[in-house]
Amino acid sequence: MRVSGDWLADPGTQAVLALLAGAGHRALVVGGCVRNALLGEPVGDVDIATDAVPDRVMALAKAARVRAVPTGVEHGTVTLLAHGRALEVTTFRRDVATDGRRAVVAFSTEIAEDAARRDLTMNALYATAGGEVIDPLGGLPDLLARRVRFVGDAQARIREDALRILRFFRFQACYGGDGIDAEGLAACAALAEQVDDLSRERVGAEMRKLLAAADPAPAVAAMAAAGVLARVLPGATALVLAPLVHLEAARPPRWLRRLAALGGTGAGALRLARDEAKGLAARMQAVAGGAPPAVLGYRYGVEVAEDALLIRAAAGAPPEADWQAEAARGAAAVMPLTAADLMPGLSGRALGTALRAAETRWIASGFRLSRAELLAGR
């Protein structure tokens, strides 16, 4: 079997492969680029595996006047910049020691050793410069069947790096078929407590990718059944996610909307950025408050209002037929009365109280009371 595409034919990709091969080294594209090309999915980063050690890669690049950046030399990785493309070149490796969070590696000249240390069989696929697929571990049938399966013993792979628990569910959401690998699921359940030792940043990065999948609901339900979801997001529930995905219809996936639907302590557990945490809090407040669409639009804006209404609908409380128009109407509404209109007669706490009371009456009127009417009702 062969792969092809602009990513492989790219002058930068071919130049780096030729640079290494021309010096007598084996050089292969590996991992996600091969996987996605075989599945007909978009290809992003292109990674290269080689039997050349990092110092040798750096020396060859210098001789060829190719810029080299030692981005992870201790782990065997050098980034080469060729024809405007950045390619990570990593020496074949084998694990010497692992502690569940990081590995000590030794360089290898054997592709089979390099493949054996990878997490999933669908990620242990290589290809030559001409696109010929090399499958050291028999992962190609798994990929074509969209079967997400750990390389070798599932529990051993997880003990090497506990993040693989989350990657298992994320890859199931993004690339998996209808079923889920029973051995992998059992291993994740047996070792779920190891998730507690991961950095919240790493966990958050995986959850972002998982929840951005076209339909993450089955994978998240499996996470819940395995006891992993409760460790990632204490207090979360997967029950609302499947109907939410159905209701989203043609809307693009929004991982923050889906995170809000799960509930729990998302912002703290995932170490979200400040704007993400603020957006999550707004969505959860909007869901819980029970306000109508126009009020949600006014309070939170169209995006948050629509997300909250979709989550409510998924939980069994569908909004009225014109909810989108109402949310937009509320978002466009501008309070006609300002603090300046109430001064100098009022100031301080009394001013704030009066302004909030006027706003409450204006909202209750459906945003229809004018400035004069609000002043007259003081």
XYZ file of C-alpha atoms in Angstrom:
378
model
C 0.000 0.000 0.000
C 1.132 3.529 -0.739
C 0.345 7.002 0.520
C 0.558 10.224 -1.420
C -0.296 13.868 -1.102
C 1.078 17.369 -1.216
C 2.595 16.862 2.242
C 4.794 14.029 0.934
C 5.605 15.604 -2.423
C 6.474 18.884 -0.707
C 10.029 20.002 -1.612
C 10.902 20.389 2.049
C 9.798 16.867 2.938
C 11.593 15.341 -0.012
C 14.743 17.398 0.592
C 15.108 16.201 4.192
C 14.408 12.578 3.279
C 16.956 12.798 0.452
C 19.517 14.494 2.718
C 19.450 11.573 5.133
C 19.097 8.802 2.557
C 21.914 10.265 0.473
C 24.247 9.865 3.441
C 23.345 6.196 3.798
C 20.707 6.529 6.494
C 17.189 5.216 6.630
C 14.630 8.034 6.616
C 10.865 7.534 6.780
C 7.804 9.670 7.380
C 5.956 8.349 10.400
C 2.895 8.570 12.593
C 0.042 10.996 12.120
C 0.861 12.032 8.564
C 0.811 8.409 7.371
C -2.265 7.570 9.442
C -4.286 10.533 8.214
C -3.245 10.095 4.604
C -4.425 6.481 4.658
C -7.752 7.542 6.182
C -8.249 10.431 3.766
C -8.020 12.918 6.640
C -6.130 16.253 6.446
C -2.418 15.971 7.174
C -0.840 18.525 9.484
C 2.673 18.067 10.825
C 5.070 15.780 8.992
C 7.449 13.819 11.227
C 10.475 11.880 10.059
C 12.123 8.902 11.757
C 15.708 7.926 10.998
C 18.564 5.728 12.162
C 20.861 8.773 12.156
C 21.645 10.111 15.636
C 20.916 13.797 16.343
C 24.545 14.960 16.028
C 24.740 13.285 12.640
C 21.470 14.909 11.530
C 22.802 18.319 12.647
C 26.093 17.787 10.820
C 24.382 16.730 7.589
C 22.053 19.716 7.780
C 24.959 22.114 8.323
C 26.837 20.686 5.362
C 23.743 21.078 3.173
C 23.062 24.601 4.536
C 19.747 23.504 5.969
C 18.819 25.245 9.197
C 18.689 22.849 12.152
C 17.148 23.568 15.560
C 17.932 21.182 18.463
C 14.355 21.166 19.753
C 14.655 17.919 21.719
C 18.104 16.462 21.252
C 17.979 14.591 24.551
C 14.997 12.683 23.162
C 16.496 12.369 19.693
C 14.636 15.186 17.941
C 16.036 17.873 15.661
C 13.828 20.247 13.667
C 15.019 20.930 10.123
C 13.718 23.903 8.138
C 13.749 23.156 4.423
C 11.970 25.054 1.655
C 9.825 26.865 4.206
C 8.688 23.693 5.953
C 9.592 22.648 9.500
C 10.073 18.903 9.923
C 10.848 17.104 13.166
C 13.495 14.455 12.584
C 13.721 11.912 15.405
C 16.191 9.077 15.785
C 14.782 5.570 16.148
C 14.410 4.997 19.893
C 13.710 2.383 22.515
C 12.585 3.009 26.081
C 15.113 2.314 28.818
C 13.033 3.458 31.811
C 9.627 5.069 32.342
C 7.774 6.461 35.350
C 4.308 7.066 33.933
C 5.053 10.676 32.997
C 8.330 10.670 31.048
C 10.700 8.145 29.530
C 14.452 7.657 29.398
C 15.272 6.572 25.861
C 18.215 5.052 24.036
C 18.832 5.494 20.341
C 18.314 2.523 18.066
C 18.976 1.511 14.491
C 15.964 -0.797 14.364
C 12.582 0.352 13.083
C 10.867 -2.453 15.001
C 12.207 -1.092 18.314
C 11.042 2.389 17.405
C 7.581 1.119 16.487
C 7.300 -0.953 19.677
C 7.582 2.135 21.926
C 4.689 3.961 20.238
C 1.294 4.136 21.897
C -1.231 2.896 19.338
C -0.857 0.555 16.395
C -2.363 3.116 14.003
C 0.461 5.492 14.952
C 3.203 2.923 14.316
C 3.045 3.227 10.528
C 5.910 4.500 8.380
C 6.324 5.359 4.703
C 9.232 5.868 2.330
C 9.880 8.973 0.262
C 7.998 7.245 -2.538
C 4.978 6.557 -0.319
C 5.418 2.820 0.289
C 3.859 2.003 3.655
C 5.955 0.062 6.158
C 4.009 -1.674 8.929
C 6.368 -3.280 11.471
C 3.660 -4.217 13.974
C 0.682 -5.111 11.814
C -1.152 -1.892 12.584
C -2.484 -1.316 9.084
C -5.491 -3.654 9.486
C -6.356 -1.848 12.729
C -6.219 1.507 10.999
C -8.343 0.447 8.043
C -10.903 -1.052 10.452
C -10.716 2.146 12.554
C -9.778 0.029 15.540
C -7.918 2.004 18.200
C -5.581 -0.476 19.878
C -2.526 -0.167 22.081
C 0.807 -1.480 20.860
C 1.478 -4.775 22.627
C 0.276 -5.040 26.222
C -2.175 -2.217 26.928
C -1.387 -1.896 30.645
C 2.347 -1.802 29.925
C 1.871 1.055 27.450
C -0.183 3.017 30.000
C 2.344 2.477 32.791
C 4.977 3.988 30.508
C 2.923 7.174 30.113
C -0.452 7.680 31.799
C -1.414 10.295 29.216
C -2.041 7.354 26.889
C -5.290 6.739 28.763
C -6.640 10.045 27.490
C -5.080 9.557 24.064
C -6.880 6.219 23.770
C -10.249 7.931 24.217
C -9.266 10.925 22.097
C -8.192 8.712 19.192
C -11.363 6.676 19.624
C -13.365 9.896 19.224
C -11.363 11.143 16.238
C -10.525 7.952 14.345
C -12.357 5.035 15.951
C -15.190 3.020 14.518
C -18.414 1.877 16.137
C -16.827 -0.407 18.712
C -14.077 0.121 21.264
C -11.169 -2.211 21.968
C -12.084 -4.247 25.052
C -8.486 -4.812 26.220
C -7.672 -1.131 25.907
C -10.810 -0.063 27.761
C -10.164 -2.558 30.552
C -6.582 -1.339 30.916
C -7.733 2.281 31.131
C -10.246 1.345 33.823
C -7.698 -0.661 35.809
C -5.146 2.178 35.768
C -7.501 5.168 35.807
C -5.995 6.533 39.023
C -2.740 7.223 37.158
C -4.486 10.162 35.481
C -4.246 11.950 38.835
C -0.470 12.253 38.416
C -0.635 14.038 35.052
C -0.196 17.782 34.760
C -3.480 19.613 34.328
C -2.083 21.299 31.210
C -1.509 17.945 29.489
C -4.956 16.733 30.505
C -6.554 19.946 29.257
C -4.809 19.705 25.895
C -6.127 16.180 25.351
C -9.668 17.086 26.406
C -9.737 20.053 24.011
C -8.866 17.759 21.108
C -11.277 15.042 22.211
C -14.241 17.397 22.616
C -13.500 19.003 19.236
C -14.070 15.668 17.440
C -17.126 15.386 15.202
C -18.884 13.154 17.749
C -17.043 12.645 21.034
C -20.106 11.330 22.885
C -19.404 7.555 22.609
C -15.777 8.020 23.676
C -16.740 10.229 26.620
C -19.403 7.715 27.662
C -16.700 5.033 27.629
C -14.479 7.329 29.713
C -17.266 7.624 32.248
C -17.830 3.865 32.335
C -14.106 3.281 32.883
C -13.986 5.740 35.787
C -11.681 8.098 33.884
C -14.092 11.003 33.368
C -14.632 11.414 37.104
C -10.883 11.765 37.605
C -10.455 14.216 34.747
C -13.554 16.298 35.562
C -14.880 15.691 39.079
C -18.665 15.948 39.123
C -19.041 15.680 35.338
C -21.690 13.558 33.613
C -21.705 12.282 30.040
C -25.499 11.984 29.791
C -26.187 15.288 28.018
C -23.366 15.082 25.470
C -24.941 12.678 22.945
C -28.209 14.624 22.581
C -26.215 17.866 22.422
C -24.143 16.578 19.513
C -27.378 15.598 17.769
C -28.870 19.057 18.327
C -25.753 20.838 17.115
C -26.654 19.647 13.610
C -24.699 21.649 11.026
C -23.016 23.882 13.590
C -19.243 23.536 13.839
C -18.060 21.651 16.941
C -17.318 23.942 19.872
C -15.350 22.138 22.554
C -16.158 24.714 25.235
C -19.909 24.225 24.670
C -19.439 20.497 25.092
C -17.302 20.962 28.178
C -20.053 23.076 29.729
C -22.536 20.287 28.953
C -20.402 17.829 30.920
C -20.536 20.039 34.003
C -18.183 19.429 36.877
C -15.133 21.488 37.776
C -13.840 22.028 34.261
C -11.955 25.289 34.685
C -9.970 24.170 37.710
C -9.452 20.565 36.646
C -8.176 21.424 33.162
C -6.185 24.560 34.033
C -7.976 26.583 31.387
C -6.718 29.911 30.112
C -8.405 32.916 31.695
C -10.686 33.650 28.726
C -11.614 29.960 28.434
C -12.442 29.727 32.138
C -14.542 32.877 31.854
C -16.391 31.486 28.831
C -17.038 28.175 30.586
C -18.363 29.919 33.692
C -20.667 32.101 31.587
C -22.108 29.076 29.799
C -22.698 27.169 32.999
C -24.333 30.197 34.649
C -26.532 30.728 31.599
C -27.619 27.089 31.612
C -28.456 27.129 35.307
C -30.183 30.506 35.432
C -33.250 29.586 33.376
C -33.491 33.007 31.704
C -35.280 33.251 28.315
C -33.300 33.521 25.062
C -33.462 37.315 24.718
C -32.223 37.859 28.263
C -29.411 35.375 27.743
C -28.424 37.195 24.577
C -28.369 40.509 26.437
C -26.447 39.173 29.430
C -23.948 36.919 27.689
C -23.951 37.596 23.948
C -25.200 35.431 21.090
C -22.544 32.714 21.236
C -22.906 31.902 24.921
C -26.696 32.238 24.758
C -26.985 29.778 21.874
C -24.639 27.322 23.583
C -26.605 27.494 26.819
C -29.930 26.999 25.041
C -28.601 23.999 23.135
C -27.351 22.453 26.378
C -30.714 23.064 28.026
C -32.466 21.446 25.076
C -30.145 18.441 25.279
C -31.076 18.120 28.955
C -34.786 18.044 28.060
C -35.846 21.699 28.103
C -36.188 22.817 24.455
C -36.531 26.583 23.884
C -39.248 28.263 21.844
C -39.152 28.082 18.057
C -37.660 31.561 17.536
C -34.924 31.200 20.163
C -32.089 32.138 17.832
C -33.770 35.339 16.710
C -34.635 36.176 20.305
C -31.067 35.626 21.463
C -29.837 37.889 18.670
C -32.439 40.531 19.579
C -31.284 40.516 23.181
C -27.633 40.713 22.201
C -28.338 43.790 20.069
C -30.350 45.564 22.773
C -28.775 48.623 24.408
C -29.969 49.918 27.768
C -31.309 53.443 27.023
C -30.622 54.752 30.520
C -27.145 55.467 31.892
C -25.804 56.440 35.274
C -25.420 60.008 34.040
C -29.204 60.208 33.539
C -29.717 59.604 37.285
C -27.140 62.126 38.517
C -26.693 64.457 40.319
C -29.728 63.362 42.313
C -28.220 59.984 43.130
C -24.703 58.763 43.799
C -22.799 55.820 45.216
C -24.729 52.716 46.240
C -28.095 54.406 45.714
C -27.158 55.206 42.121
C -26.218 51.598 41.426
C -29.401 50.294 43.020
C -31.576 52.655 40.982
C -29.799 51.818 37.743
C -30.173 48.082 38.335
C -33.858 48.529 39.148
C -34.381 50.481 35.923
C -32.548 47.787 33.967
C -34.751 45.113 35.513
C -37.909 46.991 34.449
C -36.477 47.524 30.959
C -35.650 43.839 30.534
C -39.082 42.837 31.861
C -40.638 45.079 29.195
C -38.913 43.087 26.513
C -36.317 45.860 26.056
C -39.104 48.221 24.922
C -39.246 50.952 27.581
C -37.685 54.189 26.415
C -35.324 56.432 28.359
C -38.179 58.821 29.107
C -40.412 56.009 30.324
C -37.686 54.659 32.563
C -37.033 58.098 34.041
C -40.745 58.628 34.584
C -40.973 55.400 36.528
C -38.245 56.206 39.010
